[in-house]
Amino acid sequence: MQLDFSYYNPTTIHFGKESLSKLDDELPNYGNTVLLVYGRNAIKSNGIYDKVMASLSTAGKKVVELSGVMPNPTYDKMMEGVELVRAHKVDLILAVGGGSVVDCAKGISMSAHCEGQDPFQKYWVDFQDLENDVVPVASILTMVGTGSEMNGGSVITHEETKYKAGRVFPPMAYPKFSILNPEYTFTVSQYQMVSGVFDTMSHLMEQYFSDQGANTTDYLIESLLKSSIDNLRVALKTPDDYEARSNIMWNATLALNTITGLSKTQDWQVHMIEHQVGAYTDCAHGMGLAAVSLPYYRLIYKFGLDKFVRFATQVWGVSTEGKTKEQIALEGIDALEAFTKESGIVTSLEELGATKEMLPKIAESTIIIGNGYKKLTNEEVLNILEECF
Ligand code: NZQ
Ligand code: ZN
């Protein structure tokens, strides 16, 4: 291991076919009023809404609802939830949905007791420390990929300023418990499923490509990448294969519950570019990541050559015989590209809704982190965007 670390994750996970029954055990631990946060129609059409409402009713809870949380949740939607928490003195925010719903719930939780200042400006733009009380959040996950069910991330899009901002809050913001039933993901469309798996893979790669060594975390990441690849192949053929969907689900949680970032510097530049792509196009997060990843890795691999060689051989099984390091590394990125094609992952920004005119604005507004193998300039970001247009 390289960097020092302290590790703490307070989220209780209830995983499996019968995991919703744990909601009955958890609910008595919280006060009377629950804000139920969910998306547009998925949980009503697949019956999850009715099951959750039955459990809330048995527990005698007063339920306030915030519905219609959209993918890439907006500041306005979050503030609608803030108003509800303030008006009804909510004791628990229960998110039922994908990463967008869970992120919106966390955003509401962080913002509801932030007084005297706009919470978005304070926490998502100025990155000030969290100093107000938070409302406990819990989640029932129905779409897999972000890892939001076991971390402090909350990504909110400010539509007026066209800024999609990710904030990682401390453990007090993590869901108190998350219920993960892989069967709930059977109704997720193939498009969203592959987008979610690429998101998981991107989280793993952002953490992996950040130093040259191969510590325990790197070994873990390689295994999770292989599991994501193998299980997506199975789920594409048989979407209701329980084992494949449960492996995909747990991979996603492990990929961003901070375990796979321990002792690593971590890159996250691909996410920074995608967030601005998302702010302009409202594309599915995983698809935007896939588009940007390929030209980005082809630009930076030379600066992290040994790690890209390792990625090629350990994750994709690229043979080394008679090849230079450079050839091996590039074959690894080619294998990643072939996998995106095989899985139907969209890698063209134009297909994701971008126009040529948007690209300079996306490039200019992208945050440059500088933790990866090569610190980009905004001009290089523009080149990347043009390459995957
Ligand atoms: O709106 P509904 O009807 O609920 O439909 C949703 C939505 O259209 C649908 N869906 C969810 N569960 C379903 C289902 N459809 C059928 N059956 C089900 N069981 O799926 C669509 C996409 O949902 P969404 O929540 O947007 O997807 P995802 O989980 O990929 O979340 C994406 C958001 O998370 C952020 C992204 O930037 C994006 O805003 N991220 C959050 C992170 C975090 N908190 O740590 C990290 C990630 O890197 C990411 O940035
Ligand atoms: Zn992501």
mmCIF file of C-alpha atoms and ligand atoms in Angstrom, residues 199 203 271 285 289, ligand 2:
data_model
loop_
_atom_site.group_PDB
_atom_site.id
_atom_site.type_symbol
_atom_site.label_atom_id
_atom_site.label_comp_id
_atom_site.label_asym_id
_atom_site.label_seq_id
_atom_site.Cartn_x
_atom_site.Cartn_y
_atom_site.Cartn_z
ATOM 1 C CA ASP A 199 -20.193 3.889 -14.880
ATOM 2 C CA HIS A 203 -15.194 4.499 -11.237
ATOM 3 C CA HIS A 271 -15.935 12.303 -14.662
ATOM 4 C CA HIS A 285 -23.978 9.373 -17.270
ATOM 5 C CA LEU A 289 -18.149 8.543 -19.612
HETATM 6 ZN ZN ZN B 2 -19.850 7.854 -12.406
#
